[in-house]
Coordinates of N, CA and C in Angstrom, one line a residue:
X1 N 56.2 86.4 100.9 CA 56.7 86.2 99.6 C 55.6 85.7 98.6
X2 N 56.1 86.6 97.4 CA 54.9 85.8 96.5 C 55.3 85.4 95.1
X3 N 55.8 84.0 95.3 CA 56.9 84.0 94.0 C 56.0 83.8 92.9
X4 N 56.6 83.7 91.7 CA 56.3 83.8 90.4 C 56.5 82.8 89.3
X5 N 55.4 82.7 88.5 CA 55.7 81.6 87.8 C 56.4 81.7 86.6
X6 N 56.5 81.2 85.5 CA 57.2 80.8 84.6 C 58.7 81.2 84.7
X7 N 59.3 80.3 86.1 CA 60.2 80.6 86.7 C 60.8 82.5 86.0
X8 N 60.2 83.3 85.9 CA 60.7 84.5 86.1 C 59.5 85.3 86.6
X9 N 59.9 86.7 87.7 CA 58.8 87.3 87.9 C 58.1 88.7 86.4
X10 N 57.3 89.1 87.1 CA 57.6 90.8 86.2 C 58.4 91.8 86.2
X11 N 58.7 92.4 85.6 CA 60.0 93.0 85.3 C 59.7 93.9 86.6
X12 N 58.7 95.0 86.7 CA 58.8 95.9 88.2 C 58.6 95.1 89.6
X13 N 57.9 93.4 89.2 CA 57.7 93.0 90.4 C 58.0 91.6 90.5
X14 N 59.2 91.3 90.8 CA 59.8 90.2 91.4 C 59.2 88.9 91.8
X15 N 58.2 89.1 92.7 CA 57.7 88.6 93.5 C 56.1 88.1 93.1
X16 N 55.9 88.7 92.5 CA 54.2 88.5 91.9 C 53.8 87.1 92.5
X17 N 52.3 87.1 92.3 CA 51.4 86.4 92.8 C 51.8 84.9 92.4
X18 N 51.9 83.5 92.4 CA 52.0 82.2 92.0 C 50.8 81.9 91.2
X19 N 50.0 82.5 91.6 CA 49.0 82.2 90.7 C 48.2 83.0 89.9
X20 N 49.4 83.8 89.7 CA 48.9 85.3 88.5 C 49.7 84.5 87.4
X21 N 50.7 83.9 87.5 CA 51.5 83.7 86.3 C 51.4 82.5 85.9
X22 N 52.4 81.5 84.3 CA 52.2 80.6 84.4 C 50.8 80.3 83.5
X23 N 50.1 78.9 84.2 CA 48.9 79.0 83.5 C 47.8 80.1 83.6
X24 N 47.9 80.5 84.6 CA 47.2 82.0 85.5 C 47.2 83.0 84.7
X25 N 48.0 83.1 83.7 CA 48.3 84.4 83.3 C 47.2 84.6 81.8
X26 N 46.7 83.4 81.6 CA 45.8 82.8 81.0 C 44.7 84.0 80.7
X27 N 44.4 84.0 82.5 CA 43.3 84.9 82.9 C 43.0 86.0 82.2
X28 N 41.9 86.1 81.3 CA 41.5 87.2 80.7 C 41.2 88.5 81.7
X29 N 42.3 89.4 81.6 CA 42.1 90.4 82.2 C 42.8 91.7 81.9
X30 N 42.7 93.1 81.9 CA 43.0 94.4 81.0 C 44.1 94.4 82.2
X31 N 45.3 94.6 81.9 CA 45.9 95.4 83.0 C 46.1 96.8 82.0
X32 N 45.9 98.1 83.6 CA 46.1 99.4 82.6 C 47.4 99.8 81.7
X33 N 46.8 100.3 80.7 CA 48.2 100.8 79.9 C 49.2 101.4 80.9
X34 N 50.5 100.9 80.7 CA 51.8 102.0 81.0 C 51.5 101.9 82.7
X35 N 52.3 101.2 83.6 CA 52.4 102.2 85.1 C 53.7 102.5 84.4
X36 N 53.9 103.4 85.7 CA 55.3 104.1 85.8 C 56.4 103.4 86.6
X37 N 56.4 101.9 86.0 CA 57.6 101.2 86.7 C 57.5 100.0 85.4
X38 N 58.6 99.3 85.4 CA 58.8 98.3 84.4 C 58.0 97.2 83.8
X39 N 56.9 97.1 85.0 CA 56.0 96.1 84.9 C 54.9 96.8 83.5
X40 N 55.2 97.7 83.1 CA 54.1 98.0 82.1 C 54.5 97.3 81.1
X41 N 55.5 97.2 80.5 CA 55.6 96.2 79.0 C 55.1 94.9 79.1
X42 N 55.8 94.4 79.8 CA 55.3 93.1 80.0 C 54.0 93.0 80.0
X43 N 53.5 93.9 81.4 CA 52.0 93.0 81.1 C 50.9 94.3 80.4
X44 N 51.5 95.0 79.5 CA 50.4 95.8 78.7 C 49.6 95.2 77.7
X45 N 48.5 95.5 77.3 CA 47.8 94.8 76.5 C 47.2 95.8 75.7
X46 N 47.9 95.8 74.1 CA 47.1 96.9 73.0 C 47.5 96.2 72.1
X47 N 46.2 96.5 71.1 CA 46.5 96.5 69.6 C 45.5 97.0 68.5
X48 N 45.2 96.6 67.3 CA 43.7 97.1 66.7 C 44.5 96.3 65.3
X49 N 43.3 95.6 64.3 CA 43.7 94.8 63.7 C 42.3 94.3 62.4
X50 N 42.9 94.4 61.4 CA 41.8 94.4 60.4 C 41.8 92.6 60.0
X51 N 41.8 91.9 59.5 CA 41.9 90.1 59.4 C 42.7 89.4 60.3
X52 N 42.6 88.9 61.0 CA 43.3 87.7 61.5 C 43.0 86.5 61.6
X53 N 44.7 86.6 61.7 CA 45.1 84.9 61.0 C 44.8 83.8 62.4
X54 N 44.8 84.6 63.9 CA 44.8 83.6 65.1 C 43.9 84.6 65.5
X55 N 42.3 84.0 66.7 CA 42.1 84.6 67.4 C 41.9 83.6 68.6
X56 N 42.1 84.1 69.9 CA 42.3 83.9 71.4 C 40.8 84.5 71.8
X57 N 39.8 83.5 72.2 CA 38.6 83.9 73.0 C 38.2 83.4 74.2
X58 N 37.7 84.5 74.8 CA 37.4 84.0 76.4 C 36.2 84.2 77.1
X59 N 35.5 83.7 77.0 CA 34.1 83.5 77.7 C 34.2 83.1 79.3
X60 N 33.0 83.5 79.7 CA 32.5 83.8 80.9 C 31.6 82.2 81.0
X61 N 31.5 82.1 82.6 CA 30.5 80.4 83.0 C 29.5 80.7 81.8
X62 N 28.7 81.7 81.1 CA 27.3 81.8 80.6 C 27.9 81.5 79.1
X63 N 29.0 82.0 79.2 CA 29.6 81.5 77.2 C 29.0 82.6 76.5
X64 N 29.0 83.7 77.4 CA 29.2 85.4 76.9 C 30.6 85.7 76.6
X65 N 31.1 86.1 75.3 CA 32.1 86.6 75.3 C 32.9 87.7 76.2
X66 N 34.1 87.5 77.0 CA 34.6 88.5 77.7 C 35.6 89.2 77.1
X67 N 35.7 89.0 75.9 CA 37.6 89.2 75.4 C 37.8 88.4 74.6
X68 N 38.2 89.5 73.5 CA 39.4 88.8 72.3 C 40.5 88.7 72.1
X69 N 41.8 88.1 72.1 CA 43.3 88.7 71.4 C 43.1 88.1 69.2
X70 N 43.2 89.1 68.9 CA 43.3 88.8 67.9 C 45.1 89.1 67.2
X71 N 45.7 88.7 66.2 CA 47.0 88.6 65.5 C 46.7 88.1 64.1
X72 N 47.1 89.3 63.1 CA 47.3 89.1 62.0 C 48.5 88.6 61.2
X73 N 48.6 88.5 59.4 CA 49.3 87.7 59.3 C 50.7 88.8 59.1
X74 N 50.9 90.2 59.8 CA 51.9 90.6 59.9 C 52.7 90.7 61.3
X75 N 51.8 90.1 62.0 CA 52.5 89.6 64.0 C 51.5 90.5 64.6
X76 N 50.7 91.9 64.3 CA 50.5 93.0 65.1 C 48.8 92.0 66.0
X77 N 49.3 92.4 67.1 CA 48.4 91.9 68.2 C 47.0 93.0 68.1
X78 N 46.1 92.4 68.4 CA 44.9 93.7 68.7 C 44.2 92.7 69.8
X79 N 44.1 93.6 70.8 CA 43.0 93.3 72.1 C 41.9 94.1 72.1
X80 N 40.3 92.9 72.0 CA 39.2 93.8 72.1 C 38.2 93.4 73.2
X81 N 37.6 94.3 73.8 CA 36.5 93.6 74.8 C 35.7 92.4 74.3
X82 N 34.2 92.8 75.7 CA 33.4 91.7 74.4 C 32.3 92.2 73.6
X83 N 32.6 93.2 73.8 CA 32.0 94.5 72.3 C 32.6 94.2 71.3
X84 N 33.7 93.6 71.2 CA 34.7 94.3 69.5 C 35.1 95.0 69.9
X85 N 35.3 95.8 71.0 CA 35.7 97.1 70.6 C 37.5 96.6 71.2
X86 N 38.6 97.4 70.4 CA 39.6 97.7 70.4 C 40.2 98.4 71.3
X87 N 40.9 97.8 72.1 CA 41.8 98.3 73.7 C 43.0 98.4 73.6
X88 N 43.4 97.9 72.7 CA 45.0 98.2 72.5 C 45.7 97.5 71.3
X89 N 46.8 97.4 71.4 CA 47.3 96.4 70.3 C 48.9 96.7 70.5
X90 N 50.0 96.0 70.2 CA 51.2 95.7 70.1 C 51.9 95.6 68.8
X91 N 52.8 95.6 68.4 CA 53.3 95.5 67.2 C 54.9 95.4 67.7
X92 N 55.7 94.4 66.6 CA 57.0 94.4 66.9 C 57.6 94.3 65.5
X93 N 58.6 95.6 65.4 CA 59.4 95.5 64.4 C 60.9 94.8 64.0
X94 N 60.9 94.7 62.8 CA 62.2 93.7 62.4 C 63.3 93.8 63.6
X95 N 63.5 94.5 64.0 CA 64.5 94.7 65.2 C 64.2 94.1 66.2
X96 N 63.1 93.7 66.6 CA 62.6 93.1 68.2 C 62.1 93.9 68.6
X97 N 62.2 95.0 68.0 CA 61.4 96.1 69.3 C 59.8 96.2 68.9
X98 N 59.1 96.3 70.6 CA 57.4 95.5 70.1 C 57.1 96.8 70.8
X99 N 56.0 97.5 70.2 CA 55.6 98.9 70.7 C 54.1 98.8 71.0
X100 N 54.0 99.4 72.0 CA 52.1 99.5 72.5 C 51.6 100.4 72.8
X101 N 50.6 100.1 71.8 CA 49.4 101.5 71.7 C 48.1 101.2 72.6
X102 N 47.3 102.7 73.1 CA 46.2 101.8 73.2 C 45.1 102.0 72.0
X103 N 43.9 102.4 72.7 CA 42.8 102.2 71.8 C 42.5 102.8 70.4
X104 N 43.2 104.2 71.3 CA 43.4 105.4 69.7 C 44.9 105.0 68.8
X105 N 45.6 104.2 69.0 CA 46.6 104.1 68.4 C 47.7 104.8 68.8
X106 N 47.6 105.2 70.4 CA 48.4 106.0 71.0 C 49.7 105.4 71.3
X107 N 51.0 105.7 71.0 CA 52.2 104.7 71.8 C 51.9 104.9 73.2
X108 N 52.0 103.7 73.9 CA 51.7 103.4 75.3 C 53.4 103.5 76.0
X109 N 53.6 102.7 75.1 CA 55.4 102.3 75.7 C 55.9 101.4 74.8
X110 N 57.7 100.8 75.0 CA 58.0 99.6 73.9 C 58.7 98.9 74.6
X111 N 59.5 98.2 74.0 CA 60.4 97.0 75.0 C 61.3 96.6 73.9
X112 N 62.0 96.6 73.8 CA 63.5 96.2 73.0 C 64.6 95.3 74.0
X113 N 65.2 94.4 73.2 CA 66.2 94.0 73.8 C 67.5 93.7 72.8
X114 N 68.9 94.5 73.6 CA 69.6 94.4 72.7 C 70.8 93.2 72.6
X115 N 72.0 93.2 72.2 CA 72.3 91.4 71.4 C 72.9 91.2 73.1
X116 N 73.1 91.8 73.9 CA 73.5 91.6 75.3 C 72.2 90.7 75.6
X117 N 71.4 90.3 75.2 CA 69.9 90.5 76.0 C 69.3 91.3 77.0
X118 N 69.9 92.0 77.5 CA 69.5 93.4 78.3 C 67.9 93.8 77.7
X119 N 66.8 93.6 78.3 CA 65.9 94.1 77.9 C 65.4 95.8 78.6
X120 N 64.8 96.5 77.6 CA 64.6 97.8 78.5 C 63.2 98.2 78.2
X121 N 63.0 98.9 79.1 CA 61.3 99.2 78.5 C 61.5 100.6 79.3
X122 N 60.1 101.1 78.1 CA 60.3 102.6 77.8 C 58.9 103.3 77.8
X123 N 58.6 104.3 78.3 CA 57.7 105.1 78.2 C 57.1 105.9 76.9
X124 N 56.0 106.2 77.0 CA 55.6 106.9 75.8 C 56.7 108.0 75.1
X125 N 57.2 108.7 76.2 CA 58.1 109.6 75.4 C 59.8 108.8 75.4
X126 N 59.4 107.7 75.2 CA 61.2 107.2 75.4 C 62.1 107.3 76.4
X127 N 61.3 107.8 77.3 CA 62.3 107.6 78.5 C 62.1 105.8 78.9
X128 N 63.0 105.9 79.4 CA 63.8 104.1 80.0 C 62.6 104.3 81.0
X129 N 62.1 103.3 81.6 CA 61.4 102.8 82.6 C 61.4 101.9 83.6
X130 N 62.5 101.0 83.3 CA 63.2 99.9 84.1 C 63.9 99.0 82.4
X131 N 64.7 97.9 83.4 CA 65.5 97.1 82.3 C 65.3 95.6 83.2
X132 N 65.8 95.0 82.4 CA 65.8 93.2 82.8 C 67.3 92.7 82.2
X133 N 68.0 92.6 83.1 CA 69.2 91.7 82.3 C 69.9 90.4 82.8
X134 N 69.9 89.4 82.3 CA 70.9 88.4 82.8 C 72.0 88.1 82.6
X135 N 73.2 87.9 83.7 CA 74.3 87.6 83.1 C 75.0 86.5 83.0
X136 N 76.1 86.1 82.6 CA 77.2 84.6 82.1 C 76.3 83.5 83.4
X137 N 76.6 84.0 84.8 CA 75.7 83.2 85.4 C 74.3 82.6 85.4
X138 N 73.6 83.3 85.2 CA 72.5 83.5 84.8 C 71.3 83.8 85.7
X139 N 71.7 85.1 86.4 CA 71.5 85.9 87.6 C 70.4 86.5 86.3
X140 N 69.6 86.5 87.1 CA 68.4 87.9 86.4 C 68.2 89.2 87.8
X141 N 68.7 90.2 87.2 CA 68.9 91.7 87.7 C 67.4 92.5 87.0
X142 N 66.6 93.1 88.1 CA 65.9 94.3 87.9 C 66.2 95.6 88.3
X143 N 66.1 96.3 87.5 CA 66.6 98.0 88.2 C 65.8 98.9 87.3
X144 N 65.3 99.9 88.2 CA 64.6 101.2 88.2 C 64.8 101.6 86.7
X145 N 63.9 103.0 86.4 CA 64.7 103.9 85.5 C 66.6 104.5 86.1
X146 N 66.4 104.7 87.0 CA 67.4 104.8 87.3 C 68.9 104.1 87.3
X147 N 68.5 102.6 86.9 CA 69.3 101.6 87.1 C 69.8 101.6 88.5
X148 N 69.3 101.2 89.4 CA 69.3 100.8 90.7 C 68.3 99.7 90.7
X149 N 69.2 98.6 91.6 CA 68.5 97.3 91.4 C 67.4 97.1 92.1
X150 N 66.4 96.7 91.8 CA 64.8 96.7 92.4 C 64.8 94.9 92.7
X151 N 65.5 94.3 92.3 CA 65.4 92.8 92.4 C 66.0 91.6 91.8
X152 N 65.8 90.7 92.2 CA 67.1 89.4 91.4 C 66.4 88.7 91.2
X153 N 66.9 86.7 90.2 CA 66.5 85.9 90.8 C 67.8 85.1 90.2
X154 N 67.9 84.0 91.3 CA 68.5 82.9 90.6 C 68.3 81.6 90.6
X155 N 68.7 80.4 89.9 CA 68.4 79.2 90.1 C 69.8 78.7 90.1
X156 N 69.6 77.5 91.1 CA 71.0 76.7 91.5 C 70.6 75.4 90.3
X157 N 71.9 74.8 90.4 CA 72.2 73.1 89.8 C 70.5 72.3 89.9
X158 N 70.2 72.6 91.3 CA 68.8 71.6 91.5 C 67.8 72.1 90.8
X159 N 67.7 73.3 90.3 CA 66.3 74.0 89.4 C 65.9 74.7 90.2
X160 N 66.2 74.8 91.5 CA 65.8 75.8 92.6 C 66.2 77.5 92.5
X161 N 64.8 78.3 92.1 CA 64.9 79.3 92.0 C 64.8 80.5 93.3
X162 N 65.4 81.3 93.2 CA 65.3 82.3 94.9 C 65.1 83.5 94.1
X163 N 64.3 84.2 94.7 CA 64.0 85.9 94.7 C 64.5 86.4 95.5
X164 N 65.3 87.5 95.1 CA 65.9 88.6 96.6 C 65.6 90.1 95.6
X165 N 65.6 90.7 97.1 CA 65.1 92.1 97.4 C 66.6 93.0 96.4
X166 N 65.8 94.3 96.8 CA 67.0 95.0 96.1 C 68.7 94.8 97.3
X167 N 68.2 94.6 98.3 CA 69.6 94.5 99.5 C 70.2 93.2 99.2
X168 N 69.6 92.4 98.6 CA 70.1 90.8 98.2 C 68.9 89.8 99.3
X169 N 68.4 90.3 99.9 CA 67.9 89.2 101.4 C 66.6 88.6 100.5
X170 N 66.7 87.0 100.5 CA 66.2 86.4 100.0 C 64.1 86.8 100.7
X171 N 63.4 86.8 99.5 CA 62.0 87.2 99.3 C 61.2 85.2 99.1
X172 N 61.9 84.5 98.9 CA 60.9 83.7 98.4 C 61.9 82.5 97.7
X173 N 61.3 81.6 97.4 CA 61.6 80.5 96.6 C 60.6 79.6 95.4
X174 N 61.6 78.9 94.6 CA 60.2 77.6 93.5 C 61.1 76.7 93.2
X175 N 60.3 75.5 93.1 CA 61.1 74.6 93.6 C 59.9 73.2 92.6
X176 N 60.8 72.5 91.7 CA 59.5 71.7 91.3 C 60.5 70.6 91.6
X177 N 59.4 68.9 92.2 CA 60.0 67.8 92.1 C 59.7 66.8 90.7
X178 N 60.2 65.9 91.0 CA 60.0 65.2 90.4 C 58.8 64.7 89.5
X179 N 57.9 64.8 90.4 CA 56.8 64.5 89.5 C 55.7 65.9 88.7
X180 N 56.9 66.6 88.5 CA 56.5 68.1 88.6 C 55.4 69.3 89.5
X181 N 55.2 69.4 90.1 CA 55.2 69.7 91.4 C 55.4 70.8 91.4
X182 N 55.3 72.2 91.6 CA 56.1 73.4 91.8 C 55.3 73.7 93.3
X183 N 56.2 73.9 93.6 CA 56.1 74.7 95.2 C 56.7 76.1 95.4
X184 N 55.8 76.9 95.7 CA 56.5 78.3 96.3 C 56.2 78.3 97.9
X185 N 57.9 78.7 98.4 CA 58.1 79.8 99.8 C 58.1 81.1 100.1
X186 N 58.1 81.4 101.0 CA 58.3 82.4 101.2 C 59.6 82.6 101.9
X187 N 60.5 83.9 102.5 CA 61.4 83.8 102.9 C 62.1 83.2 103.9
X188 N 60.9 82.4 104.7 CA 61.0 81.7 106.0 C 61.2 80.1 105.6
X189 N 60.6 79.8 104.0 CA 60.4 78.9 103.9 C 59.3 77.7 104.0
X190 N 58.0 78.9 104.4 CA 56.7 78.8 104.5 C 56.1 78.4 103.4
X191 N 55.4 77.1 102.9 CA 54.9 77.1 101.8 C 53.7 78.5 101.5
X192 N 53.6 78.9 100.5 CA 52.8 79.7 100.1 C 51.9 79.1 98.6
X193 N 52.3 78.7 98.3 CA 51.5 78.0 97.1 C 51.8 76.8 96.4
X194 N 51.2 75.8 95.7 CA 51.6 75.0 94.8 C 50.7 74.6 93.4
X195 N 51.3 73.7 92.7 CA 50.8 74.0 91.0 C 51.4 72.6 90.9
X196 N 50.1 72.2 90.2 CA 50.4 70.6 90.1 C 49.5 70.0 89.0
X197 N 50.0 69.4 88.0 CA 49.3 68.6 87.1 C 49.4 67.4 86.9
X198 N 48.4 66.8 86.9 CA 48.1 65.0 87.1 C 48.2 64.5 85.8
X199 N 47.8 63.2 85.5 CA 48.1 62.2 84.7 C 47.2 62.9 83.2
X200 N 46.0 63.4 84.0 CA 44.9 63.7 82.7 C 45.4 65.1 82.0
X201 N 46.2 65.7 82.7 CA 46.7 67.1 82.2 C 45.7 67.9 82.9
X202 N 45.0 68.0 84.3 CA 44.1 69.0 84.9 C 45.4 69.3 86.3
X203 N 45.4 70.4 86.0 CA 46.4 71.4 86.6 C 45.3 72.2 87.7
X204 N 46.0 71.9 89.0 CA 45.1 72.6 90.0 C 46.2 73.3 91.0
X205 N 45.6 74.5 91.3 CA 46.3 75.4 92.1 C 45.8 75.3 93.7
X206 N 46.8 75.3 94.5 CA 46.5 75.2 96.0 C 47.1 76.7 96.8
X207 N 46.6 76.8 98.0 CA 47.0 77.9 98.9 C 48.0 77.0 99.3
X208 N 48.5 78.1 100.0 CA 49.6 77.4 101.7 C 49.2 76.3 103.1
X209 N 47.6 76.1 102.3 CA 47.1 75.3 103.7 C 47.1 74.2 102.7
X210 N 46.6 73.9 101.4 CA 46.8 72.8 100.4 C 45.5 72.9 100.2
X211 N 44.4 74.2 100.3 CA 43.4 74.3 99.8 C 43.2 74.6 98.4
X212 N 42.2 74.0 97.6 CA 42.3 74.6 96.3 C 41.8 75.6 96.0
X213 N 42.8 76.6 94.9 CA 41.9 78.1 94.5 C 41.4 77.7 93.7
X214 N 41.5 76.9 92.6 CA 41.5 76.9 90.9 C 42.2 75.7 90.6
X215 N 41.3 75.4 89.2 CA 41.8 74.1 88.1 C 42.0 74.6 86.5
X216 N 42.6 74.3 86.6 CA 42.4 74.2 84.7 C 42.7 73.0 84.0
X217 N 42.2 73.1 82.8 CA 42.3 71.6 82.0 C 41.7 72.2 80.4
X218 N 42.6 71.4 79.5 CA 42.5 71.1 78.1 C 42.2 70.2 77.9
X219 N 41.0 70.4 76.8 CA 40.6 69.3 76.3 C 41.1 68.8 74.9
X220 N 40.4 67.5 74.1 CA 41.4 67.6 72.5 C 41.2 68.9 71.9
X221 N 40.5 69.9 71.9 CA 40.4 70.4 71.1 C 41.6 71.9 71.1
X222 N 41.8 72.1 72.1 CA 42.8 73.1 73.2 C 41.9 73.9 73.6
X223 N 40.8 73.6 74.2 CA 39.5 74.6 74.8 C 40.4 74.6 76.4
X224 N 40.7 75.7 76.7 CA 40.8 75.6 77.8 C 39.9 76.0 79.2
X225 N 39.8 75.2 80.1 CA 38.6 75.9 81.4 C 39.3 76.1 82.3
X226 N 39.0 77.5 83.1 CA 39.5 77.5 84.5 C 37.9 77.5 85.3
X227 N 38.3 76.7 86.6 CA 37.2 76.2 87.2 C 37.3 76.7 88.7
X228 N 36.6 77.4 90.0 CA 37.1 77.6 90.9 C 37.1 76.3 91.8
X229 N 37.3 76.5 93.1 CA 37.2 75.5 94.3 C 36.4 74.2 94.2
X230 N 35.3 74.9 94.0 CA 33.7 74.3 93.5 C 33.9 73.6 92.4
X231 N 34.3 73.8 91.4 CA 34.2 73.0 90.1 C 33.2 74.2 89.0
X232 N 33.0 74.7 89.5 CA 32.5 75.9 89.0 C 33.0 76.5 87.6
X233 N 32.6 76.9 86.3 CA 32.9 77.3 85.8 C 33.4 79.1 85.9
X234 N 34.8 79.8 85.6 CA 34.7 81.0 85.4 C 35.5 81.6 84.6
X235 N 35.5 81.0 83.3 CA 35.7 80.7 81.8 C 37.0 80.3 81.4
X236 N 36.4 80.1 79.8 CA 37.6 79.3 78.9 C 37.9 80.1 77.7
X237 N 38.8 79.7 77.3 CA 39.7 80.0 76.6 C 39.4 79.1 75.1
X238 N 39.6 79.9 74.0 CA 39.8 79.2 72.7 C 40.2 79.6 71.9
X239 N 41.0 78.7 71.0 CA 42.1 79.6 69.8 C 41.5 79.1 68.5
X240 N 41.3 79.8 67.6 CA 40.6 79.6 66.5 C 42.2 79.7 65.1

């Protein structure tokens, strides 16, 4: 199992990495425009963008630019390498619905969600691609284009979250204590990862043995660094 952070996974993949998501998700990196399963909205990245009002920069250990998110003062996102050059961009209209192009200004796909909360995501030509819905419980259901369910999740009274398969058989667990703490299982109940931030606000990520992969930490300024095992720089983050 490979549960997911920000107690929800991606829309085609349930299960995702513990340390893809969350602060992880941080990680400056292109995922490609559009697969052909639901996970493309979520994690697509396009825009293209003439002034902006916020930009998101991410540098490499050397403090070479690797990546920009830029956002203007009408919401539309633009993602550029560390050329400038423009890779995609996002835009969301009065309705909610947020549409992605890539570099040429091409629609990639959109994602709308209607007053159900039912979210659905769509392909360049408007075909459905998968949906996300929660109900009165507060069960979160994934299913196909097809609407056949690809996956769940839920959280009990304790804040304890479970992932199950499309048959229902539990995939995994997250689980945070008290002193915030998040732990992921897998279906045995095997630790698989944990996420943990101390007094100073340096958040470090461990394997299933309690080895460390990665750190991050903010400084006053909101510079943020991820650091490997080592202490190593392998870059930061800054919002202008």
């Amino acid at each position: 199992m490979t549960p997911v952070s920000h107690g929800k996974p991606c829309a085609g993949n349930p299960h995702a990495r513990f340390d893809e998501g969350a602060s992880a998700s941080e990680k400056p990196r292109r995922n490609a425009l559009l697969h052909k399963n639901i996970t493309l909205a979520i994690c697509l990245a396009v825009a293209g963008i003439g002034h902006a009002e916020s930009e998101i920069v991410y540098r490499d250990a050397s403090g070479r630019v690797i990546s920009k998110t830029e956002v203007d003062r009408n919401g539309k996102t633009t993602y550029r390498d560390g050329m400038g050059r423009i890779q995609g961009s996002q835009t969301t209209d009065r309705s909610g619905k947020t549409t992605y192009r890539d570099a040429l200004g091409r629609v990639q796909g959109s994602q709308s969600t209607d007053s159900r909360g039912k979210t659905t995501y769509r392909d360049a030509s408007g075909r459905v691609q998968g949906t996300v819905e929660t109900d009165s419980s507060g069960k979160t259901t994934y299913r196909d284009c097809m609407g056949r369910i690809q996956g769940s999740q839920t959280t009990d009274r304790s804040g304890k979250t479970t992932y199950r398969d499309a048959l229902g058989r539990v995939q995994g667990t997250q689980t945070t204590d008290s002193r915030g703490k998040t732990t992921y299982r897998d279906a045995s109940g095997r630790v698989q990862g944990t996420v943990e931030t101390d007094s100073s606000g340096k958040t470090t990520y461990r394997d299933g043995m309690g080895r460390i992969k990665f750190t991050q930490t903010v400084d006053k300024s909101g510079k943020i660094t991820r650091r490997d095992a080592q202490g190593r720089v392998i870059w930061t983050k800054t919002v202008k």
